[in-house]
Structure formats: C-alpha cells, structure tokens
Short mmCIF file of C-alpha atoms in Angstrom, two decimals:
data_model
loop_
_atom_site.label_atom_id
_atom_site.label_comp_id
_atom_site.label_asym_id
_atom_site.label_seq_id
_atom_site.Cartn_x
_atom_site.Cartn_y
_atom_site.Cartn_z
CA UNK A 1403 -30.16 -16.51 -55.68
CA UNK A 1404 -29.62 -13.63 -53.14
CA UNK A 1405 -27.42 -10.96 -54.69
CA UNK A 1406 -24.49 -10.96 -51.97
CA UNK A 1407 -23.88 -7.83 -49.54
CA UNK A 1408 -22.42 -4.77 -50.41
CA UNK A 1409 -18.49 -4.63 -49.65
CA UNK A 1410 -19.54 -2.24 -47.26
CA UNK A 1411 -21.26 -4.82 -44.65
CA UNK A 1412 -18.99 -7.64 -45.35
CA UNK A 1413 -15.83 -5.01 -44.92
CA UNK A 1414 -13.96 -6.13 -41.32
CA UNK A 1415 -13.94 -2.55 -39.30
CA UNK A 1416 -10.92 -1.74 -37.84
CA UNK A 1417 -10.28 -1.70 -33.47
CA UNK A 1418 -11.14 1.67 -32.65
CA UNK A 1419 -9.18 3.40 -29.85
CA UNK A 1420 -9.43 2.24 -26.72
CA UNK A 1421 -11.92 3.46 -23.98
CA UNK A 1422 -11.06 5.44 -21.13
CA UNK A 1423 -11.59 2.66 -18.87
CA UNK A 1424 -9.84 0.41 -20.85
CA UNK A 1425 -6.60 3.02 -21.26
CA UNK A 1426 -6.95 3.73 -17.32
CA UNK A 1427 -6.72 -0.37 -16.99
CA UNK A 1428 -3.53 -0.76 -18.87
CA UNK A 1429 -1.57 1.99 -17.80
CA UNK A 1430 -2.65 0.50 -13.84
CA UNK A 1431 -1.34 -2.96 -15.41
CA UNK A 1432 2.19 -1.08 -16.74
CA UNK A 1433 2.60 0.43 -12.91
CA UNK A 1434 1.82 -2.75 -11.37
CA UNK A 1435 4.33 -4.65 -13.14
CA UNK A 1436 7.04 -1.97 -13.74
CA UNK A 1437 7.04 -2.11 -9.31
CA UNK A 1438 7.54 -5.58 -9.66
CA UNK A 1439 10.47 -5.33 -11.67
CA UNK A 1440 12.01 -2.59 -9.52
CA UNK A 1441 11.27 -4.66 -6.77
CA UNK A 1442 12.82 -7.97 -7.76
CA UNK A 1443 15.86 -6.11 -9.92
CA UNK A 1444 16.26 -3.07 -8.11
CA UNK A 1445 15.98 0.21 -9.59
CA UNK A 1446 19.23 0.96 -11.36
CA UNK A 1447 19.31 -2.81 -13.05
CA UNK A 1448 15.58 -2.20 -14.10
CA UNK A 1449 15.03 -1.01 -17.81
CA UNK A 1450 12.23 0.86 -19.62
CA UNK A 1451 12.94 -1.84 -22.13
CA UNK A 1452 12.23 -4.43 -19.44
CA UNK A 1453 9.50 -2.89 -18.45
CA UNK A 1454 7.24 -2.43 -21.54
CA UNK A 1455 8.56 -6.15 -22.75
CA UNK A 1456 6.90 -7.21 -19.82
CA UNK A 1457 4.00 -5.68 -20.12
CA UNK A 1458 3.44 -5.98 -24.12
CA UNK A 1459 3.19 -1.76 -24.34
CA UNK A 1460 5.25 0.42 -26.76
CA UNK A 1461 8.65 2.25 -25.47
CA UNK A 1462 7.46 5.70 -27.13
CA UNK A 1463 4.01 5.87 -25.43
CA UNK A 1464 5.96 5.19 -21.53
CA UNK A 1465 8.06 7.86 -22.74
CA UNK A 1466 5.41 10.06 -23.93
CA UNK A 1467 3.57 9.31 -21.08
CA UNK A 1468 6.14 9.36 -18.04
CA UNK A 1469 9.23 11.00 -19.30
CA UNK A 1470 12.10 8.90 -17.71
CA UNK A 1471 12.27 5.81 -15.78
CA UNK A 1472 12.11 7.68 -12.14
CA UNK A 1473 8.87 9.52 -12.65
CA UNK A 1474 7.66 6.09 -13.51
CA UNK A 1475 8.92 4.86 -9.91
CA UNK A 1476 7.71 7.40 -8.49
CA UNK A 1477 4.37 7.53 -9.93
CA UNK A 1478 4.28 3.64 -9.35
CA UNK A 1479 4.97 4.06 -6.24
CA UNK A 1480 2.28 6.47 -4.70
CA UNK A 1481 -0.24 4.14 -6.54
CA UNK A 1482 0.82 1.25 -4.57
CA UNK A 1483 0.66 3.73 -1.35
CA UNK A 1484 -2.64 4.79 -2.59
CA UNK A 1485 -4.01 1.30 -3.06
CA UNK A 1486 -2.52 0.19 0.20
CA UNK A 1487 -3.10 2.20 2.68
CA UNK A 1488 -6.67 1.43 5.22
CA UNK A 1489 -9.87 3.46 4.70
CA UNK A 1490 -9.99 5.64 7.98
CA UNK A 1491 -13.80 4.57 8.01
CA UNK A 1492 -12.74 1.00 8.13
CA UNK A 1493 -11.02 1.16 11.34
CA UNK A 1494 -13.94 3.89 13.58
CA UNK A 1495 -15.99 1.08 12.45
CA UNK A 1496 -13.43 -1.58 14.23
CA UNK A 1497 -14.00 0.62 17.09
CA UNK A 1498 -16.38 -0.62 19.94
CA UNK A 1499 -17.09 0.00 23.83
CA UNK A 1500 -13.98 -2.36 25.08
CA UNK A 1501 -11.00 -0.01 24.45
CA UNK A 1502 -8.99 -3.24 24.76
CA UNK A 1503 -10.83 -4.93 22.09
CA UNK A 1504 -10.95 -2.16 19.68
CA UNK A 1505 -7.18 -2.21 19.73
CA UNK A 1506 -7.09 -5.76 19.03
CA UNK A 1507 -9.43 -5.16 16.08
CA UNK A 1508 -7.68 -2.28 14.91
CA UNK A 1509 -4.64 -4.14 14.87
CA UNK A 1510 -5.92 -7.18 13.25
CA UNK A 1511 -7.11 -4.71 10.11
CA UNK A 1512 -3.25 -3.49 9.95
CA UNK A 1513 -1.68 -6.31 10.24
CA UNK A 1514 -3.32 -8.30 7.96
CA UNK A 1515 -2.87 -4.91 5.36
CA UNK A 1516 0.83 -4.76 5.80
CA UNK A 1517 1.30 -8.90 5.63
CA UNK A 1518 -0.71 -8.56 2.51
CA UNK A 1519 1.42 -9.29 -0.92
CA UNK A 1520 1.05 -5.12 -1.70
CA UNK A 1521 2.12 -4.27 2.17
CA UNK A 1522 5.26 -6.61 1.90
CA UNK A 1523 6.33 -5.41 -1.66
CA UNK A 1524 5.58 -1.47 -0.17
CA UNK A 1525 7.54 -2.41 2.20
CA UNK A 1526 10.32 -3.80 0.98
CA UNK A 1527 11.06 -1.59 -2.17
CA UNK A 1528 10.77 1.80 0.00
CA UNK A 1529 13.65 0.21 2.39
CA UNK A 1530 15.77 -0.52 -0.65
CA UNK A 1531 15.59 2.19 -2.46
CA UNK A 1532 15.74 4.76 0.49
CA UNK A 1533 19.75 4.80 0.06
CA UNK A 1534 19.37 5.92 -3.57
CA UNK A 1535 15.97 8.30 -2.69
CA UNK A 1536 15.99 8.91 1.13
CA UNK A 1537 12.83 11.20 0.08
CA UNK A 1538 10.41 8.49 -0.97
CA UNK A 1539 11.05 6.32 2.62
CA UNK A 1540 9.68 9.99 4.18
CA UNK A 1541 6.89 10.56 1.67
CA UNK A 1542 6.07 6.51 1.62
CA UNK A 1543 5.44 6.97 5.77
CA UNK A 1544 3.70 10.66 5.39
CA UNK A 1545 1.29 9.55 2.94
CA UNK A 1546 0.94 5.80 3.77
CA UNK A 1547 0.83 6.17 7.65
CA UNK A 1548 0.09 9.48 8.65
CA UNK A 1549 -3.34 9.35 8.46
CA UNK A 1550 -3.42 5.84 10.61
CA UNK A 1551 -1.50 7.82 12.99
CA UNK A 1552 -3.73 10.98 13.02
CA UNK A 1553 -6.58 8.96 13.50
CA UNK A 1554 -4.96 6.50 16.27
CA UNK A 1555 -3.85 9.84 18.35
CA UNK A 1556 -7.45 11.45 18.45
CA UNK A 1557 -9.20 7.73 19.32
CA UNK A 1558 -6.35 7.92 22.17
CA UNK A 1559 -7.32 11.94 22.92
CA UNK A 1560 -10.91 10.75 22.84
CA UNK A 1561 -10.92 6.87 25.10
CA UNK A 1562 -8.05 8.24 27.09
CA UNK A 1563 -8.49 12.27 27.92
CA UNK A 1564 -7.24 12.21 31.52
CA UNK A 1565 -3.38 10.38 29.87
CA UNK A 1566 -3.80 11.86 26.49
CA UNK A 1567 -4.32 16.06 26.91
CA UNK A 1568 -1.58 16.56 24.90
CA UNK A 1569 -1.65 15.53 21.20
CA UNK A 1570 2.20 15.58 20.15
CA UNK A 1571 2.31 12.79 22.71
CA UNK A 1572 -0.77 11.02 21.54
CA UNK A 1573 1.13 11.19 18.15
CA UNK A 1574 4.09 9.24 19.25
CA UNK A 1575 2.29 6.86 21.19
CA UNK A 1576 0.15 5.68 18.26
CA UNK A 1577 3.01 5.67 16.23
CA UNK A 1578 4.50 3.31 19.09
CA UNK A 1579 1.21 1.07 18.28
CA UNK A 1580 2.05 0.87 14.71
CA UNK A 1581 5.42 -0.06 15.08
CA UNK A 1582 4.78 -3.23 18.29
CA UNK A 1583 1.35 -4.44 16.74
CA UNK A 1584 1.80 -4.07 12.66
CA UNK A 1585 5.91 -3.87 12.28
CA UNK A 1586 6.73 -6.76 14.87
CA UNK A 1587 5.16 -9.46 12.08
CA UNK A 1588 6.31 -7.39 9.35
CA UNK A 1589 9.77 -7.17 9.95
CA UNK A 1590 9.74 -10.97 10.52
CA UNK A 1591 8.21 -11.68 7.54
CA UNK A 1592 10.85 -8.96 5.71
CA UNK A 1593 13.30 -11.04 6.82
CA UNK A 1594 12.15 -14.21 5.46
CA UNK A 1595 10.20 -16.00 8.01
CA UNK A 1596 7.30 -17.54 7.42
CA UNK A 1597 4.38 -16.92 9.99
CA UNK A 1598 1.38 -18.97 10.29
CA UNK A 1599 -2.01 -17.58 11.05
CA UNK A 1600 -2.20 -18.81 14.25
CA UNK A 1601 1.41 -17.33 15.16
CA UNK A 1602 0.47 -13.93 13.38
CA UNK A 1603 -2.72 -13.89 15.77
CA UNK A 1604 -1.24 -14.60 19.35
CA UNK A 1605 1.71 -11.67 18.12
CA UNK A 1606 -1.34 -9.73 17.54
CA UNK A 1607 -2.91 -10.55 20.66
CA UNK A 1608 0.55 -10.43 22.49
CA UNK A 1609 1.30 -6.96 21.53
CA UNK A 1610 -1.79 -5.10 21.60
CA UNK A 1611 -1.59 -6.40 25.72
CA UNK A 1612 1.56 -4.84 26.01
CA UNK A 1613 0.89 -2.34 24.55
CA UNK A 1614 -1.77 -1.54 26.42
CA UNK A 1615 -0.28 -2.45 29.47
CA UNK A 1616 2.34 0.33 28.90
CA UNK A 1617 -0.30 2.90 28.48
CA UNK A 1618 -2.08 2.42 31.52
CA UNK A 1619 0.37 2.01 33.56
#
C-alpha cells in the first residue's frame, strides 16, 4: 500500500486576500447598492448599518475606507455620474450630413441614457437630496451635462456659423436641446408615467422638429 501524503499536501490552504480586481469589484458593488438605499430611503433614514447588511461587507472597513456616511454619498454619487454620462465620441459619430437627422440621432442616444434605470435613479436622488445638499444638484449637472453641452454648442458653432457666432448663446441653446428632447420624457417618467417605445420615439421626433424649427426661424 501507498504510504499516504504528507500533511503538507493534504493541508486545506487558507483564501488569500483578495485581488485588486476583485477588491475594485466589491467596493463598485457597496456604491451601487448603498445609492439604492439612499435612493429608496432617503439619505437621513439610510444607515451605514443598512448599508453593509445589504451588501454582506464589514462596518469597520466602510469606515476605514469612507469615513462617514456623506463621503460615501458623495463618492457614490459621482460614480453613478461617471458611469452615466455619454462618451462625447459616441454622439460626433451620431453626427451625419442632414443636420436634422443628426439631431434626431443625437437625441435618441440621450434619451434612451437618461430613461435608462441609472439616468432615472441619477435623476431622481440629485432632485431629492438638493434641499439637504444644493451643491451636488450643481456638481451632478457640471459634471454629468456639461460636456453634452460643450459639445452640442460647438456642433451648433460649426453646422450653424452664420446663427451661432457667438458661443455663450450656442451654450444656452444646446442646453435648450437637452432640456425639450431628453427632459420632456424624463420628467414624465419622474413623475410616474409609463411611456412606451413608440410614445418615447414620436416625443423624440416631436421635439427635435421644434426644436429645430425654433432655431431656424
């Protein structure tokens, strides 16, 4: 008979610490939920305790890691801007001869990103927690939109340079876009209604036409 293994090879190892990718995944999971929380509780009713019950992670290493419950928000909350918000490149490639037709593609993009379950919860947790922190409802529109608006005034500047010479106005008109194409269905669905695809679409459509129709004339 076989003399049997040293203890050494039959010995179970223990888990050894986790990998960085592994860590990075967890600590996503523990923002992702902890906004869900603040969203469905609101912030003051929302505990640390909740929050790492939830998510199956010890109170001491949130605390090590984040301090206090509001630079957990916070930090929570520019991920979920950061996750959101449309690669630039994504929309010049939307862009195409028809000026018309690049706004309608454009605004399909961003309306199907703010509609989307992160756009609605963005969304709706800035606008309730702007009483407590009017900050993060300025920061949550510099960082998430800025950049759609910076990039919406020069395709203006650029398609339209005979209405469009002056860029402050180019500013406010794209942020007019954003507000009839994307926030029209938005701040329906905020409210609680339910839009099909087909109704979401002919909005879309319905918009971008007046829209357009306000520009060039």
């Amino acid at each position: 008979m076989d003399n049997p293994k040293p203890a050494s090879f039959t010995r179970h190892r223990s888990p050894g610490r986790p990998t960085r990718k592994q860590a990075e995944a967890r600590n996503n999971q523990l923002l992702d939920t902890a906004l869900d929380l603040f969203l469905q509780q609101g912030f003051e009713r929302t505990t640390i305790e909740a929050i790492t019950a939830a998510v199956g992670m010890a109170k001491r290493t949130v605390y090590a890691r984040y301090g206090d419950k509001e630079t957990l928000f916070r930090t929570a909350l520019q991920r979920a801007i950061d996750e959101w918000i449309v690669p630039i490149d994504r929309l010049r490639e939307a862009e195409s001869d028809d000026f018309e037709a690049s706004l309608l593609a454009i605004g399909r993009i961003l309306v199907a990103n703010i509609l989307s379950r992160e756009g609605m919860r963005l969304m709706r947790i800035t606008n309730a927690e702007s009483i407590r922190m009017p900050e993060i409802g300025e920061h949550a529109l510099r960082q998430g939109t800025g950049p759609t608006v910076a990039y919406l005034a020069d395709m203006f500047q650029r398609r339209l340079p005979e209405r469009f010479s002056n860029p402050v106005e180019a500013a406010d008109v794209a942020y007019s876009y954003l507000q009839l194409v994307a926030g029209g269905p938005a701040n329906i669905v905020a409210w609680g209604v339910s839009l099909t695809d087909e109704q979401v679409e002919r909005q879309t459509r319905t918009n971008v036409r007046l829209f357009l129709h306000g520009v060039l004339h």
